[in-house]
Short mmCIF file of C-alpha atoms in Angstrom, two decimals:
data_model
loop_
_atom_site.label_atom_id
_atom_site.label_comp_id
_atom_site.label_asym_id
_atom_site.label_seq_id
_atom_site.Cartn_x
_atom_site.Cartn_y
_atom_site.Cartn_z
CA MET A 1 198.14 -148.51 -13.98
CA ARG A 2 194.87 -148.95 -12.10
CA PRO A 3 194.41 -147.22 -8.71
CA SER A 4 193.95 -150.53 -6.91
CA ILE A 5 197.46 -151.53 -8.02
CA PHE A 6 199.41 -148.46 -7.14
CA LEU A 7 197.82 -147.23 -3.90
CA ARG A 8 199.58 -150.02 -2.01
CA THR A 9 202.99 -149.22 -3.49
CA LEU A 10 202.76 -145.50 -2.67
CA ILE A 11 202.62 -146.33 1.03
CA GLY A 12 205.82 -148.34 0.76
CA VAL A 13 207.56 -145.50 -1.08
CA SER A 14 206.56 -142.96 1.58
CA LEU A 15 208.08 -145.21 4.22
CA LEU A 16 211.21 -145.66 2.10
CA PHE A 17 211.79 -141.96 1.74
CA CYS A 18 211.33 -141.55 5.46
CA MET A 19 214.12 -144.13 5.95
CA LEU A 20 216.31 -142.41 3.39
CA ARG A 21 215.80 -139.03 5.02
CA GLY A 22 216.47 -140.55 8.44
CA ALA A 23 215.49 -138.64 11.56
CA VAL A 24 218.83 -139.36 13.25
CA GLY A 25 219.52 -137.59 16.51
CA SER A 26 217.43 -134.85 18.04
CA PRO A 27 215.38 -132.75 15.60
CA VAL A 28 216.14 -129.04 15.58
CA PRO A 29 213.22 -126.57 15.40
CA ASN A 30 213.30 -124.14 12.50
CA ALA A 31 211.92 -120.61 12.34
CA MET A 32 208.43 -121.96 11.74
CA GLY A 33 208.56 -124.10 14.87
CA THR A 34 208.72 -127.40 12.98
CA SER A 35 211.58 -129.89 13.41
CA LYS A 36 214.33 -130.50 10.91
CA THR A 37 215.92 -133.94 10.67
CA ASP A 38 219.68 -134.34 10.69
CA ARG A 39 219.53 -135.10 6.99
CA GLU A 40 217.69 -131.83 6.28
CA GLN A 41 220.22 -129.90 8.37
CA ILE A 42 223.12 -131.55 6.52
CA THR A 43 221.45 -130.68 3.20
CA GLU A 44 221.29 -127.01 4.28
CA THR A 45 224.98 -127.07 5.25
CA LEU A 46 225.95 -128.59 1.89
CA LEU A 47 223.85 -126.02 0.04
CA ASP A 48 225.60 -123.25 1.97
CA TYR A 49 228.84 -124.61 0.51
CA ILE A 50 227.48 -125.19 -3.03
CA VAL A 51 225.55 -121.94 -3.38
CA GLY A 52 228.09 -119.88 -1.42
CA THR A 53 230.87 -120.95 -3.79
CA ALA A 54 228.76 -120.40 -6.94
CA ASN A 55 227.33 -117.03 -5.96
CA GLY A 56 230.35 -115.45 -4.30
CA GLU A 57 229.09 -115.57 -0.71
CA PRO A 58 232.01 -116.09 1.69
CA ALA A 59 229.65 -115.80 4.70
CA ARG A 60 227.78 -118.93 3.61
CA LEU A 61 231.04 -120.84 3.39
CA GLN A 62 232.00 -119.73 6.86
CA LYS A 63 228.60 -120.96 8.03
CA ALA A 64 229.16 -124.35 6.34
CA PHE A 65 232.76 -124.97 7.45
CA HIS A 66 234.09 -125.90 10.87
CA PRO A 67 236.87 -123.43 11.88
CA ASP A 68 239.38 -126.27 11.51
CA PHE A 69 238.14 -127.29 8.04
CA LYS A 70 240.73 -128.89 5.78
CA LEU A 71 240.71 -129.62 2.06
CA TYR A 72 242.74 -132.61 0.86
CA ALA A 73 243.16 -133.28 -2.82
CA VAL A 74 245.70 -134.32 -5.46
CA ASN A 75 246.51 -131.53 -7.90
CA ASP A 76 247.29 -131.73 -11.60
CA ALA A 77 250.96 -132.35 -10.75
CA LYS A 78 249.94 -135.40 -8.68
CA GLU A 79 250.97 -133.65 -5.47
CA LEU A 80 248.94 -133.65 -2.28
CA LEU A 81 247.18 -130.33 -1.84
CA VAL A 82 246.16 -129.34 1.69
CA ARG A 83 244.28 -126.10 2.33
CA SER A 84 242.56 -124.56 5.30
CA GLY A 85 239.06 -123.18 5.37
CA ALA A 86 240.46 -119.64 5.58
CA GLN A 87 242.51 -120.20 2.42
CA TYR A 88 239.51 -121.67 0.59
CA ILE A 89 237.18 -118.84 1.60
CA ALA A 90 239.79 -116.21 0.63
CA ASP A 91 239.47 -117.31 -3.00
CA ILE A 92 235.75 -116.50 -3.03
CA LYS A 93 235.23 -112.91 -4.04
CA PRO A 94 232.04 -111.34 -2.63
CA GLY A 95 229.35 -111.05 -5.30
CA GLU A 96 231.44 -112.72 -7.98
CA LYS A 97 229.18 -115.40 -9.42
CA ASN A 98 230.32 -118.23 -11.65
CA SER A 99 228.71 -120.93 -13.81
CA ARG A 100 229.16 -123.85 -11.36
CA ILE A 101 226.11 -126.11 -11.08
CA GLY A 102 226.07 -128.35 -8.03
CA ARG A 103 223.84 -131.14 -6.77
CA ILE A 104 223.93 -133.40 -3.74
CA LEU A 105 224.30 -137.08 -4.68
CA SER A 106 224.19 -138.82 -1.32
CA ILE A 107 224.18 -138.35 2.42
CA ASP A 108 225.02 -141.05 4.99
CA VAL A 109 224.40 -140.30 8.68
CA GLU A 110 225.57 -142.24 11.72
CA ASN A 111 224.87 -140.54 15.06
CA ASP A 112 226.95 -137.32 15.11
CA VAL A 113 229.04 -138.10 12.02
CA ALA A 114 228.07 -138.00 8.37
CA THR A 115 229.56 -138.38 4.93
CA ALA A 116 228.20 -136.82 1.78
CA LYS A 117 228.88 -136.69 -1.93
CA ALA A 118 228.13 -133.91 -4.42
CA GLU A 119 228.67 -133.31 -8.11
CA ILE A 120 229.84 -129.91 -9.32
CA LEU A 121 229.57 -129.18 -13.02
CA ILE A 122 231.60 -126.41 -14.56
CA PRO A 123 230.16 -126.11 -18.08
CA ASN A 124 232.59 -126.69 -20.94
CA PHE A 125 235.34 -127.61 -18.50
CA ARG A 126 235.10 -130.31 -15.85
CA ILE A 127 232.82 -132.36 -13.62
CA TYR A 128 234.01 -132.46 -10.02
CA THR A 129 232.97 -135.01 -7.43
CA ASP A 130 233.21 -133.69 -3.88
CA TYR A 131 233.44 -135.93 -0.81
CA PHE A 132 232.64 -134.46 2.58
CA MET A 133 233.06 -135.44 6.22
CA LEU A 134 230.69 -133.65 8.59
CA VAL A 135 230.30 -133.62 12.35
CA LYS A 136 227.49 -132.41 14.59
CA TYR A 137 228.27 -130.35 17.61
CA GLN A 138 226.24 -127.72 19.54
CA ASN A 139 223.28 -128.93 17.52
CA ASN A 140 224.80 -127.83 14.21
CA TRP A 141 226.32 -129.82 11.33
CA LYS A 142 229.62 -128.51 9.98
CA ILE A 143 231.89 -129.66 7.13
CA VAL A 144 235.22 -130.60 8.69
CA GLN A 145 236.90 -132.09 5.64
CA LYS A 146 236.51 -132.15 1.89
CA SER A 147 238.27 -134.05 -0.86
CA TYR A 148 237.55 -134.06 -4.54
CA THR A 149 238.35 -135.62 -7.84
CA TRP A 150 237.44 -134.54 -11.36
CA LYS A 151 237.05 -135.58 -14.97
CA GLU A 152 236.90 -133.68 -18.22
CA ILE A 153 233.45 -133.24 -19.71
CA PRO A 154 233.36 -135.73 -22.65
CA LYS A 155 233.41 -134.05 -26.02
CA HIS A 156 230.99 -136.70 -27.33
CA LYS A 157 228.48 -137.26 -24.59
CA ASN A 158 226.26 -140.34 -24.35
CA LYS A 159 223.52 -138.77 -22.27
CA VAL A 160 219.80 -139.43 -21.99
CA LEU A 161 217.29 -137.16 -20.26
CA PHE A 162 214.49 -138.85 -18.34
CA VAL A 163 211.30 -136.79 -18.01
CA THR A 164 209.32 -137.35 -14.80
CA SER A 165 206.36 -135.67 -13.12
CA ASN A 166 205.90 -133.99 -9.74
CA GLN A 167 202.15 -134.70 -9.71
CA HIS A 168 201.00 -136.56 -6.58
CA THR A 169 197.28 -136.85 -7.30
CA TYR A 170 194.98 -137.37 -10.23
CA GLY A 171 194.10 -133.80 -11.13
CA ASN A 172 192.62 -131.93 -8.14
CA THR A 173 191.26 -135.08 -6.54
CA THR A 174 192.66 -136.85 -3.49
CA ILE A 175 193.37 -140.00 -5.47
CA ASN A 176 197.12 -140.70 -5.27
CA THR A 177 199.15 -141.26 -8.39
CA ALA A 178 202.85 -141.69 -9.11
CA ASN A 179 205.66 -142.14 -11.58
CA HIS A 180 206.06 -145.79 -12.59
CA PHE A 181 209.14 -147.09 -10.80
CA GLN A 182 209.67 -150.04 -13.14
CA GLU A 183 209.54 -147.80 -16.18
CA ILE A 184 212.27 -145.64 -14.65
CA VAL A 185 214.70 -148.19 -13.24
CA ILE A 186 214.50 -150.83 -16.02
CA ALA A 187 215.22 -148.20 -18.69
CA TYR A 188 217.88 -146.58 -16.44
CA ASP A 189 219.61 -149.96 -15.96
CA VAL A 190 219.73 -150.61 -19.71
CA PHE A 191 221.18 -147.21 -20.47
CA ILE A 192 223.75 -147.26 -17.66
CA LYS A 193 225.00 -150.72 -18.57
CA ASN A 194 225.50 -149.53 -22.16
CA GLY A 195 227.70 -146.63 -21.09
CA TYR A 196 225.10 -143.85 -21.07
CA THR A 197 224.71 -141.13 -18.46
CA VAL A 198 221.17 -140.41 -17.34
CA ASP A 199 219.76 -137.17 -15.88
CA PHE A 200 216.30 -136.70 -14.41
CA VAL A 201 214.13 -133.63 -14.98
CA SER A 202 210.66 -132.74 -13.69
CA PRO A 203 208.52 -129.60 -14.10
CA THR A 204 209.52 -128.10 -10.74
CA GLY A 205 212.60 -130.16 -9.96
CA GLY A 206 213.07 -131.90 -6.64
CA ALA A 207 211.29 -135.01 -5.34
CA ILE A 208 208.87 -137.00 -7.44
CA PRO A 209 206.22 -139.49 -6.28
CA LEU A 210 206.92 -143.16 -6.97
CA GLY A 211 204.65 -146.15 -7.26
CA TYR A 212 203.95 -149.46 -8.99
CA ILE A 213 206.96 -151.00 -7.19
CA GLU A 214 207.61 -154.72 -7.31
CA THR A 215 210.28 -155.75 -4.83
CA SER A 216 210.13 -159.30 -6.20
CA ASP A 217 211.84 -157.93 -9.30
CA LYS A 218 215.60 -158.07 -8.78
CA THR A 219 216.44 -154.89 -10.67
CA GLN A 220 213.72 -152.84 -8.98
CA LYS A 221 214.79 -154.04 -5.57
CA GLU A 222 218.41 -153.23 -6.27
CA TYR A 223 217.65 -149.61 -7.13
CA LEU A 224 215.01 -149.21 -4.45
CA TYR A 225 217.67 -149.74 -1.80
CA ASN A 226 220.35 -147.76 -3.63
CA ALA A 227 220.48 -144.57 -1.55
CA GLU A 228 222.43 -142.58 -4.13
CA PHE A 229 219.98 -143.46 -6.93
CA MET A 230 216.94 -142.73 -4.78
CA HIS A 231 218.43 -139.39 -3.81
CA ARG A 232 218.60 -138.51 -7.50
CA LEU A 233 214.85 -139.12 -7.73
CA LYS A 234 214.39 -136.94 -4.70
CA SER A 235 216.48 -134.13 -6.29
CA THR A 236 215.48 -134.19 -9.97
CA LEU A 237 216.69 -131.23 -12.04
CA SER A 238 214.43 -128.35 -13.05
CA PRO A 239 214.09 -127.50 -16.75
CA SER A 240 216.13 -124.30 -16.31
CA MET A 241 219.14 -126.48 -15.40
CA ILE A 242 219.01 -128.45 -18.67
CA ASN A 243 221.09 -127.76 -21.76
CA PRO A 244 219.40 -129.73 -24.60
CA GLY A 245 222.68 -129.86 -26.51
CA ASP A 246 224.05 -132.24 -23.88
CA TYR A 247 221.61 -135.03 -24.70
CA GLN A 248 221.31 -137.53 -27.52
CA ALA A 249 217.87 -138.74 -26.48
CA ILE A 250 214.95 -137.95 -24.21
CA TYR A 251 212.83 -140.59 -22.51
CA TYR A 252 209.38 -139.93 -21.02
CA SER A 253 208.63 -142.43 -18.24
CA GLY A 254 205.04 -143.28 -17.38
CA GLY A 255 202.66 -143.79 -14.50
CA GLY A 256 199.54 -141.78 -13.83
CA SER A 257 201.64 -138.75 -12.88
CA ALA A 258 202.90 -138.50 -16.44
CA MET A 259 199.43 -137.30 -17.52
CA PHE A 260 199.90 -134.06 -15.60
CA GLY A 261 202.35 -131.18 -15.90
CA ILE A 262 204.39 -132.50 -18.82
CA ALA A 263 202.52 -132.13 -22.10
CA GLU A 264 201.70 -128.49 -21.37
CA HIS A 265 205.09 -127.56 -19.90
CA SER A 266 206.60 -125.14 -22.41
CA ASN A 267 210.20 -125.45 -21.13
CA ILE A 268 210.18 -129.25 -21.20
CA GLN A 269 208.56 -129.17 -24.64
CA ALA A 270 211.28 -126.75 -25.84
CA ILE A 271 214.00 -129.07 -24.48
CA ALA A 272 212.50 -132.09 -26.26
CA GLY A 273 212.00 -130.11 -29.46
CA LYS A 274 215.63 -129.04 -29.48
CA ILE A 275 216.85 -132.59 -28.87
CA TYR A 276 214.72 -133.80 -31.77
CA GLU A 277 215.83 -130.91 -33.98
CA GLN A 278 219.48 -131.80 -33.46
CA GLY A 279 218.87 -135.36 -34.61
CA GLY A 280 218.23 -136.88 -31.18
CA VAL A 281 215.75 -139.62 -30.33
CA ILE A 282 212.36 -138.98 -28.70
CA SER A 283 211.14 -141.97 -26.67
CA ALA A 284 208.26 -142.70 -24.28
CA ILE A 285 206.66 -145.58 -22.42
CA CYS A 286 203.07 -146.21 -21.44
CA HIS A 287 201.44 -142.99 -20.06
CA GLY A 288 204.69 -141.21 -20.83
CA THR A 289 203.47 -140.96 -24.44
CA ALA A 290 201.16 -138.18 -23.21
CA GLY A 291 204.26 -135.99 -22.97
CA ILE A 292 204.91 -136.11 -26.70
CA ALA A 293 201.27 -136.04 -27.92
CA ASN A 294 201.34 -132.27 -28.44
CA LEU A 295 205.06 -131.87 -29.11
CA LYS A 296 205.85 -129.78 -32.21
CA ASN A 297 208.94 -129.44 -34.42
CA LYS A 298 210.58 -126.10 -35.28
CA GLU A 299 208.13 -125.66 -38.19
CA GLY A 300 205.23 -125.88 -35.78
CA ALA A 301 203.99 -129.29 -36.91
CA PHE A 302 203.22 -132.13 -34.48
CA ILE A 303 206.10 -134.56 -34.47
CA VAL A 304 203.68 -137.50 -34.17
CA ALA A 305 202.01 -136.60 -37.47
CA ASN A 306 202.30 -139.42 -40.02
CA LYS A 307 204.17 -141.52 -37.42
CA LYS A 308 203.24 -144.83 -35.81
CA ILE A 309 202.94 -144.21 -32.09
CA THR A 310 201.93 -146.41 -29.15
CA GLY A 311 201.25 -145.78 -25.49
CA PHE A 312 198.74 -146.82 -22.86
CA PRO A 313 195.44 -147.20 -24.80
CA ASP A 314 191.95 -146.42 -23.50
CA MET A 315 191.27 -150.14 -23.90
CA PHE A 316 193.25 -150.76 -20.70
CA GLU A 317 191.79 -147.78 -18.79
CA ASP A 318 188.67 -147.72 -16.65
CA THR A 319 187.16 -144.87 -18.61
CA GLN A 320 184.23 -144.52 -16.18
CA ALA A 321 186.43 -144.18 -13.13
CA GLU A 322 187.01 -140.86 -11.34
CA TYR A 323 190.77 -141.00 -11.88
CA TYR A 324 190.37 -141.28 -15.67
CA LYS A 325 187.98 -138.32 -15.79
CA THR A 326 190.80 -136.08 -14.54
CA PHE A 327 193.00 -136.81 -17.57
CA PRO A 328 193.51 -133.71 -19.71
CA PHE A 329 193.11 -135.92 -22.79
CA SER A 330 192.99 -139.50 -23.99
CA ILE A 331 196.46 -140.51 -25.22
CA ASP A 332 195.30 -142.52 -28.22
CA LYS A 333 192.68 -139.97 -29.23
CA GLN A 334 195.13 -137.06 -28.90
CA ILE A 335 197.78 -138.84 -30.97
CA THR A 336 195.16 -139.47 -33.66
CA LYS A 337 193.87 -135.92 -33.51
CA ASN A 338 197.39 -134.61 -34.09
CA GLY A 339 197.91 -136.72 -37.17
CA GLY A 340 199.59 -139.77 -35.71
CA SER A 341 198.69 -143.40 -36.25
CA PHE A 342 198.07 -144.84 -32.79
CA VAL A 343 198.76 -148.57 -32.72
CA TYR A 344 198.64 -151.12 -29.89
CA GLU A 345 198.34 -154.79 -28.99
CA LYS A 346 195.11 -155.95 -27.37
CA SER A 347 196.98 -158.17 -24.94
CA TRP A 348 198.56 -156.83 -21.74
CA ALA A 349 202.28 -157.21 -21.11
CA SER A 350 202.98 -158.05 -24.76
CA GLN A 351 206.26 -156.08 -24.79
CA PHE A 352 204.84 -154.15 -27.71
CA TYR A 353 206.71 -151.11 -28.97
CA VAL A 354 207.09 -149.26 -32.25
CA ALA A 355 209.94 -147.30 -33.79
CA ASP A 356 209.22 -144.82 -36.55
CA GLY A 357 212.31 -142.82 -37.41
CA ASN A 358 213.63 -141.06 -34.36
CA ILE A 359 210.47 -141.65 -32.33
CA ILE A 360 210.30 -144.83 -30.22
CA THR A 361 207.32 -145.64 -28.00
CA GLY A 362 206.22 -148.55 -25.86
CA GLN A 363 202.72 -149.63 -24.92
CA ASP A 364 203.05 -150.71 -21.29
CA PRO A 365 205.73 -151.47 -18.66
CA SER A 366 206.66 -154.77 -20.26
CA ALA A 367 208.16 -152.90 -23.21
CA THR A 368 210.45 -150.65 -21.10
CA ALA A 369 213.68 -152.58 -21.70
CA SER A 370 212.93 -152.94 -25.41
CA VAL A 371 212.31 -149.22 -25.83
CA ALA A 372 215.56 -148.34 -24.05
CA GLN A 373 217.54 -150.84 -26.13
CA LYS A 374 215.96 -149.59 -29.34
CA VAL A 375 216.97 -146.04 -28.47
CA ILE A 376 220.56 -147.22 -28.02
CA ASP A 377 220.50 -149.18 -31.28
CA THR A 378 219.11 -146.17 -33.12
CA LEU A 379 221.81 -143.89 -31.71
CA LYS A 380 224.52 -146.37 -32.61
CA GLY A 381 223.14 -146.66 -36.13
CA LYS A 382 223.26 -142.84 -36.50
CA SER A 383 226.92 -142.73 -35.37
CA GLN A 384 228.10 -145.39 -37.82
#
C-alpha cells in the first residue's frame, strides 16, 4: 500500500490501457482539434446504436449502420431471422424511450475491420448479447452486421457488486494512487468460479485507476491480458445504473483510491444499505473497509457498531507521510469511533479476516480470497 510500491505499477497500467485502446489506423480530429483513435470512434458508433435504440432516435441508428446493414439471428421458433437496417430502424419510434440498459463488453480492431460485443439488459425480461462486425471506410466506422443471443434474467440471481474508486491521486496532491488490482481480480476469480456474476460500480462510472499489479501472479496476469475483463474496469457502472435488489452481496475492494469518494457517496451508501437491509452480505478488504466505516442501517445506526471489523491498520501506514495526511480519516480510529471493535494481526500478509454476522472484512491483500470464499459460504448458509 505504500507509494514506493504502487508508483511503478501505475506506469504499467497506463501503458496497458493504451494498448487496449489501440491507436489503430489514422486518428480522426474531433471538434476540439484533438485526435480520436479507432477504438474511440468505434465506441461512439456503438453508443449511437445503444442509445439510439433505447431513446427512440432513428437518426442515431442511421448514423451507426452502413446502408447495407444486416441483422442475422435465430428467433424463438429456431428459424433464421434476417433483417435489413431499414427494417430495424423502422421499428424505432421517434422519442419512444424504453428501459434497455446497454454496455460495451469488448472491441477488437484489425486495420479497417473490427468486431465488438455488447450486453443489453431489459429489466425483468432478458439479457441480450450483441455481436457486431464493423468496417471503416471514408474515415468512418459503420456497423455492417449484427447478431445476437439472449437468456432469461435468472429469478434467483447470484450477483455480487464490487465497489471501486475513480480517484487517481491522494487527495488534491499529485501523488498517484489506485485501486488494488490483486484485491479485485482474486476476489472476482473466486466468485466467478463459484457461479456468481460480478458487476463493478464507481462514484462516477467509467474508467478506474489500477495499481499494485504483480504479473508474476498467474491469476493477475491472466486477467491483466483479458481484454473483455479490462474493458469492464474501463467502463464501470455508475450508481444510478444499480438496482440493489439484484445483488446478494457487496464487496469493497481496496487500494489508496478506496479512501476517497466512497465513504461519503450517498448513492453508494444507499445501495449498500439496501443490500444489507434485504439480508445481503457486506464485505471489504484492506483500505476498502473505509467504505463501510460510516455506513448506517435503516434505523440510522452504524452497521459496524458492536461488530468485529478489520481493515488496513495505521500500524502498517506511514502516518507521517504526505499521502497519509490526505486521508479523510483513519480506518481503525473511525471504526472504533462508530462503535466497532477494530481487530488486526500485527504481521503482514497473515491472511487475517473476520466475519461477524453479515459483515466480512479482511486486513490486507493476502486475505482477499478468504474474504470472497467466506461471503460465498455465508450466502450458501443463508439459502439452506
